[in-house]
Short mmCIF file of C-alpha atoms in Angstrom, two decimals:
data_model
loop_
_atom_site.label_atom_id
_atom_site.label_comp_id
_atom_site.label_asym_id
_atom_site.label_seq_id
_atom_site.Cartn_x
_atom_site.Cartn_y
_atom_site.Cartn_z
CA MET A 1 7.93 18.97 -1.28
CA LEU A 2 4.88 17.47 0.42
CA VAL A 3 6.88 15.59 3.06
CA GLU A 4 8.74 18.70 4.18
CA ALA A 5 5.55 20.76 4.25
CA LEU A 6 3.84 18.23 6.51
CA ARG A 7 6.90 17.28 8.58
CA PRO A 8 5.71 19.08 11.76
CA LEU A 9 2.36 17.29 11.51
CA LEU A 10 3.95 13.87 11.10
CA GLY A 11 5.87 14.08 14.37
CA LYS A 12 8.76 11.78 15.24
CA LEU A 13 9.03 8.00 15.37
CA ASP A 14 12.40 7.76 17.10
CA ASP A 15 13.45 4.12 17.39
CA LYS A 16 9.99 2.78 16.55
CA VAL A 17 10.24 -0.42 14.51
CA VAL A 18 8.39 -0.29 11.21
CA ILE A 19 8.06 -3.15 8.72
CA VAL A 20 7.29 -2.13 5.12
CA THR A 21 6.47 -4.75 2.50
CA GLY A 22 6.96 -4.10 -1.18
CA ALA A 23 9.78 -1.80 -0.07
CA SER A 24 12.03 -2.18 -3.12
CA SER A 25 10.23 0.43 -5.26
CA GLY A 26 7.22 2.70 -5.64
CA ILE A 27 4.99 3.33 -2.63
CA GLY A 28 6.98 0.96 -0.43
CA ARG A 29 10.28 2.70 -1.11
CA GLU A 30 8.80 6.15 -0.48
CA THR A 31 7.18 4.92 2.72
CA ALA A 32 10.42 3.43 3.99
CA LEU A 33 12.30 6.66 3.24
CA LEU A 34 9.65 8.75 4.99
CA PHE A 35 9.71 6.63 8.13
CA GLY A 36 13.49 6.80 8.04
CA LYS A 37 13.30 10.60 7.95
CA LEU A 38 11.03 10.43 11.00
CA GLY A 39 13.73 8.52 12.88
CA ALA A 40 12.29 5.00 12.74
CA ARG A 41 14.05 1.68 12.44
CA VAL A 42 12.74 0.36 9.13
CA ALA A 43 12.65 -3.29 8.08
CA LEU A 44 12.46 -3.61 4.31
CA VAL A 45 10.62 -6.63 2.91
CA ALA A 46 10.42 -7.60 -0.78
CA ARG A 47 11.75 -10.37 -2.99
CA ARG A 48 14.80 -8.65 -4.50
CA ARG A 49 17.66 -8.27 -2.02
CA LYS A 50 19.82 -6.07 -4.28
CA LEU A 51 17.08 -3.46 -4.64
CA LEU A 52 16.35 -3.61 -0.91
CA GLU A 53 20.00 -2.99 -0.10
CA ALA A 54 19.92 0.18 -2.22
CA VAL A 55 16.77 1.41 -0.43
CA ALA A 56 18.36 0.57 2.93
CA GLU A 57 21.25 2.89 2.14
CA GLU A 58 18.78 5.65 1.29
CA VAL A 59 16.93 5.10 4.58
CA ARG A 60 20.18 5.37 6.52
CA ALA A 61 21.12 8.52 4.63
CA ALA A 62 17.71 9.96 5.54
CA GLY A 63 18.43 9.49 9.25
CA GLY A 64 16.83 6.12 9.98
CA ARG A 65 18.14 2.64 10.63
CA ALA A 66 17.42 -0.10 8.12
CA LEU A 67 17.23 -3.88 8.06
CA VAL A 68 16.86 -5.90 4.86
CA ALA A 69 14.56 -8.93 5.11
CA PRO A 70 14.04 -10.43 1.64
CA ALA A 71 10.88 -12.51 1.38
CA ASP A 72 7.99 -13.43 -0.85
CA VAL A 73 5.13 -12.31 1.40
CA GLY A 74 2.75 -14.67 -0.40
CA ASP A 75 4.68 -17.58 1.12
CA ALA A 76 3.58 -18.07 4.74
CA ARG A 77 6.89 -19.58 5.80
CA ALA A 78 8.88 -16.76 4.19
CA ALA A 79 6.66 -14.14 5.83
CA ARG A 80 7.21 -15.72 9.25
CA ALA A 81 10.96 -15.85 8.66
CA ALA A 82 11.07 -12.16 7.68
CA VAL A 83 9.17 -11.12 10.81
CA ALA A 84 11.36 -13.38 12.97
CA SER A 85 14.49 -11.68 11.61
CA VAL A 86 13.09 -8.28 12.61
CA ARG A 87 12.17 -9.56 16.05
CA ARG A 88 15.66 -11.00 16.59
CA ALA A 89 17.34 -7.77 15.52
CA TRP A 90 15.16 -5.19 17.27
CA ARG A 91 13.07 -7.13 19.82
CA ARG A 92 9.83 -5.37 18.97
CA ILE A 93 7.48 -4.30 16.16
CA ASP A 94 5.47 -1.08 16.35
CA VAL A 95 4.10 -0.66 12.83
CA LEU A 96 3.41 -3.08 9.97
CA VAL A 97 2.72 -1.57 6.55
CA ASN A 98 1.32 -4.18 4.16
CA ASN A 99 2.01 -2.53 0.83
CA ALA A 100 3.27 -5.26 -1.53
CA GLY A 101 0.99 -5.63 -4.53
CA VAL A 102 0.67 -7.29 -7.93
CA LEU A 103 -1.45 -6.11 -10.87
CA LYS A 104 -2.34 -8.34 -13.81
CA PRO A 105 -4.90 -6.42 -15.88
CA GLY A 106 -7.44 -7.76 -18.32
CA PRO A 107 -11.20 -8.14 -18.82
CA VAL A 108 -13.06 -10.55 -16.58
CA ALA A 109 -13.90 -12.75 -19.57
CA ASN A 110 -10.19 -13.44 -20.03
CA LEU A 111 -9.18 -13.63 -16.36
CA THR A 112 -7.18 -16.80 -15.80
CA GLU A 113 -6.93 -18.83 -12.64
CA ALA A 114 -3.16 -18.29 -12.63
CA ALA A 115 -3.47 -14.51 -12.88
CA LEU A 116 -6.09 -14.29 -10.15
CA ASP A 117 -4.14 -16.64 -7.91
CA ALA A 118 -0.98 -14.53 -8.35
CA MET A 119 -2.83 -11.37 -7.32
CA LEU A 120 -4.57 -12.99 -4.37
CA ARG A 121 -1.31 -14.56 -3.24
CA VAL A 122 0.40 -11.17 -2.85
CA ASN A 123 -2.48 -8.72 -2.40
CA LEU A 124 -4.50 -10.75 0.11
CA TYR A 125 -2.52 -13.68 1.47
CA GLY A 126 0.60 -11.53 1.81
CA PRO A 127 -1.02 -9.08 4.27
CA LEU A 128 -2.68 -12.01 6.05
CA PHE A 129 0.57 -13.94 6.50
CA MET A 130 2.55 -10.87 7.56
CA THR A 131 -0.18 -9.82 10.00
CA GLN A 132 -0.41 -13.27 11.58
CA ALA A 133 3.36 -13.41 11.93
CA ALA A 134 3.67 -9.91 13.42
CA LEU A 135 0.63 -9.84 15.72
CA PRO A 136 2.15 -11.61 18.76
CA THR A 137 5.04 -9.13 18.83
CA LEU A 138 2.87 -6.11 18.02
CA LEU A 139 0.51 -6.92 20.88
CA ARG A 140 3.30 -7.00 23.46
CA HIS A 141 3.38 -3.20 23.28
CA PRO A 142 -0.20 -1.83 23.08
CA GLY A 143 -0.59 1.06 20.68
CA GLY A 144 0.91 -0.53 17.58
CA SER A 145 -0.44 -0.10 14.06
CA ILE A 146 -1.15 -2.22 11.02
CA VAL A 147 -1.76 -0.22 7.85
CA ASN A 148 -2.96 -2.10 4.79
CA VAL A 149 -2.54 -0.39 1.44
CA ALA A 150 -5.61 -1.37 -0.53
CA SER A 151 -6.92 0.76 -3.41
CA LEU A 152 -9.89 2.77 -4.54
CA ALA A 153 -10.28 -0.28 -6.79
CA GLY A 154 -11.03 -2.15 -3.56
CA ARG A 155 -14.21 -0.13 -3.19
CA ARG A 156 -15.34 0.09 -6.79
CA GLY A 157 -14.88 -2.45 -9.57
CA LEU A 158 -13.82 -1.28 -13.00
CA THR A 159 -12.25 -2.69 -16.13
CA PRO A 160 -9.60 -3.81 -16.95
CA LEU A 161 -8.92 -4.46 -13.27
CA GLY A 162 -11.50 -7.09 -12.38
CA GLY A 163 -9.12 -9.55 -10.74
CA TYR A 164 -7.12 -6.78 -9.05
CA CYS A 165 -10.36 -5.27 -7.73
CA ALA A 166 -11.40 -8.65 -6.36
CA SER A 167 -8.12 -9.00 -4.46
CA LYS A 168 -8.31 -5.49 -3.04
CA PHE A 169 -12.01 -5.83 -2.11
CA ALA A 170 -10.97 -8.90 -0.16
CA LEU A 171 -8.16 -6.99 1.58
CA VAL A 172 -10.60 -4.25 2.58
CA GLY A 173 -12.93 -6.84 4.12
CA LEU A 174 -10.08 -8.57 5.93
CA SER A 175 -8.88 -5.24 7.32
CA GLU A 176 -12.31 -4.19 8.51
CA ALA A 177 -12.80 -7.54 10.23
CA LEU A 178 -9.40 -7.31 11.93
CA ARG A 179 -10.29 -3.84 13.17
CA THR A 180 -13.29 -5.24 15.05
CA GLU A 181 -11.17 -7.90 16.77
CA TYR A 182 -9.02 -5.54 18.87
CA ASP A 183 -9.65 -2.45 20.93
CA ALA A 184 -8.27 0.56 19.06
CA ALA A 185 -6.08 1.46 22.04
CA VAL A 186 -4.40 -1.93 21.79
CA LEU A 187 -4.05 -2.18 18.02
CA HIS A 188 -4.79 0.38 15.34
CA VAL A 189 -5.81 -1.04 11.96
CA GLY A 190 -5.82 1.45 9.11
CA LEU A 191 -6.68 1.30 5.42
CA VAL A 192 -5.08 3.52 2.80
CA LEU A 193 -6.95 3.66 -0.50
CA PRO A 194 -4.90 5.25 -3.32
CA GLY A 195 -6.10 6.05 -6.79
CA VAL A 196 -3.76 5.67 -9.76
CA VAL A 197 -0.17 6.10 -8.58
CA GLU A 198 2.97 6.63 -10.65
CA THR A 199 4.80 3.40 -9.79
CA PRO A 200 6.62 0.67 -11.73
CA MET A 201 3.54 -1.55 -11.27
CA VAL A 202 1.50 0.42 -13.82
CA HIS A 203 4.27 0.52 -16.43
CA ASP A 204 6.47 -2.58 -16.22
CA GLY A 205 6.13 -6.04 -17.66
CA ASP A 206 2.77 -7.78 -17.93
CA SER A 207 1.12 -5.31 -15.55
CA ALA A 208 1.69 -2.31 -17.84
CA VAL A 209 -1.73 -0.84 -18.53
CA ASP A 210 -3.57 2.32 -19.39
CA ILE A 211 -6.09 2.10 -16.59
CA GLY A 212 -9.55 2.92 -17.83
CA ASP A 213 -8.17 5.43 -20.35
CA TRP A 214 -6.75 7.41 -17.45
CA PRO A 215 -3.98 9.75 -18.73
CA ALA A 216 -0.65 8.75 -17.22
CA GLU A 217 0.19 12.44 -16.75
CA LEU A 218 -2.43 12.57 -13.99
CA ASN A 219 -0.95 9.69 -11.96
CA MET A 220 -0.20 10.64 -8.35
CA PRO A 221 3.34 10.63 -6.98
CA ALA A 222 4.02 7.66 -4.69
CA GLU A 223 5.09 10.19 -2.06
CA TRP A 224 1.43 11.20 -1.56
CA VAL A 225 0.55 7.67 -0.51
CA ALA A 226 3.56 7.43 1.80
CA VAL A 227 2.40 10.61 3.55
CA ALA A 228 -1.11 9.16 3.87
CA ILE A 229 0.34 6.02 5.49
CA ALA A 230 2.37 8.10 7.95
CA LEU A 231 -0.69 10.22 8.79
CA ALA A 232 -2.75 7.06 9.34
CA VAL A 233 -0.14 5.87 11.86
CA ARG A 234 0.33 9.26 13.51
CA PHE A 235 -3.38 9.95 14.04
CA ARG A 236 -4.60 6.33 14.13
CA LEU A 237 -6.91 6.93 11.19
CA ARG A 238 -9.14 4.06 10.14
CA GLU A 239 -9.36 4.93 6.46
CA VAL A 240 -7.59 7.42 4.20
CA ALA A 241 -8.36 7.94 0.51
CA VAL A 242 -5.62 9.39 -1.69
CA PRO A 243 -6.21 12.04 -2.87
CA PRO A 244 -8.61 13.18 -0.12
CA GLY A 245 -12.23 12.92 -1.19
CA ALA A 246 -11.49 10.40 -3.92
CA ALA A 247 -13.64 7.79 -2.18
CA LEU A 248 -16.79 9.84 -2.87
CA LEU A 249 -17.26 8.00 -6.17
CA GLU A 250 -17.20 4.68 -4.33
CA GLU A 251 -19.70 5.93 -1.77
CA LEU A 252 -21.95 7.26 -4.51
CA GLY A 253 -21.66 3.98 -6.40
CA ALA A 254 -22.77 2.05 -3.32
CA LEU A 255 -25.88 4.20 -3.03
CA VAL A 256 -26.66 4.58 -6.75
CA PRO A 257 -24.70 2.00 -8.77
CA GLY A 258 -25.95 3.26 -12.13
CA VAL A 259 -24.64 6.76 -11.46
CA GLY A 260 -21.27 5.35 -10.46
CA ASP A 261 -21.07 3.34 -13.68
CA ALA A 262 -21.96 6.44 -15.70
CA LEU A 263 -19.30 8.54 -13.99
CA ILE A 264 -16.65 5.92 -14.73
CA GLY A 265 -17.77 5.95 -18.37
CA TRP A 266 -17.46 9.74 -18.51
CA VAL A 267 -13.99 9.64 -16.97
CA SER A 268 -12.91 7.06 -19.56
CA ALA A 269 -14.32 9.15 -22.39
CA ALA A 270 -12.57 12.25 -21.07
CA GLY A 271 -9.33 10.29 -20.91
CA ARG A 272 -9.66 9.25 -24.54
CA LEU A 273 -10.31 12.86 -25.58
CA PHE A 274 -7.29 13.99 -23.58
CA ARG A 275 -5.11 11.45 -25.35
CA ARG A 276 -6.29 12.47 -28.77
CA ALA A 277 -5.69 16.13 -27.97
CA ARG A 278 -2.25 15.35 -26.61
CA GLY A 279 -1.42 13.29 -29.68
CA GLY A 280 -2.51 16.12 -31.94
CA HIS A 281 0.08 18.39 -30.35
CA SER A 282 2.96 15.94 -30.30
#
């Protein structure tokens, strides 16, 4: 297992206070469990209390301490209340992981105001509200970290993720600006940029989507992203792509946009061929 293989590298976070948003499933759940294994006190933030309670039990079983703080991070008042509950319980905050996310796919021509607003509310305003609420406490103990989970789609736009890309591009810009506002010794601001991850977000409800003809069998485990988040905190990394090197397409696209577009087209075509081949053997 990746976590066990890298455990010596990740170090220990004994009694550090870590807030993880979107902690009820997917990347957030795996991140909370990993920080629990590293000995941290983990505050779990998401909308659904029942799911958070189940994750809290897993964190405790993994060796950490857990606090459930249900909140809709896209609501500024709820975000402040969640952070206040952590502060009352544990008196400090060392790490904030802004992971909560919403995906509502569709072509730009059909993008509705409601869909875009829903994504911006969670993907952009959520990290903003949680950061603003946590900053005063974080800054009392220099050396804290804020890690924002953006996406490779926050560096390169592609269909059918136009609105999602817009929200994640905005989060990248917000994170980079925040990083320039504080000395790195006082506050570390990191970005984690995953590719396509095997989480409920890409399968459930109105966000279920075959992203750019990408075969679902090639989706990354959420554990990979959790490890990237922990490494970003441990080594105060500014930006981590998951898998490593995956951001090369975005960098190439910035230099030569036409080549980036062509590569995305080739990946989509390869995905369609893969699906047909898979279907022929089913």
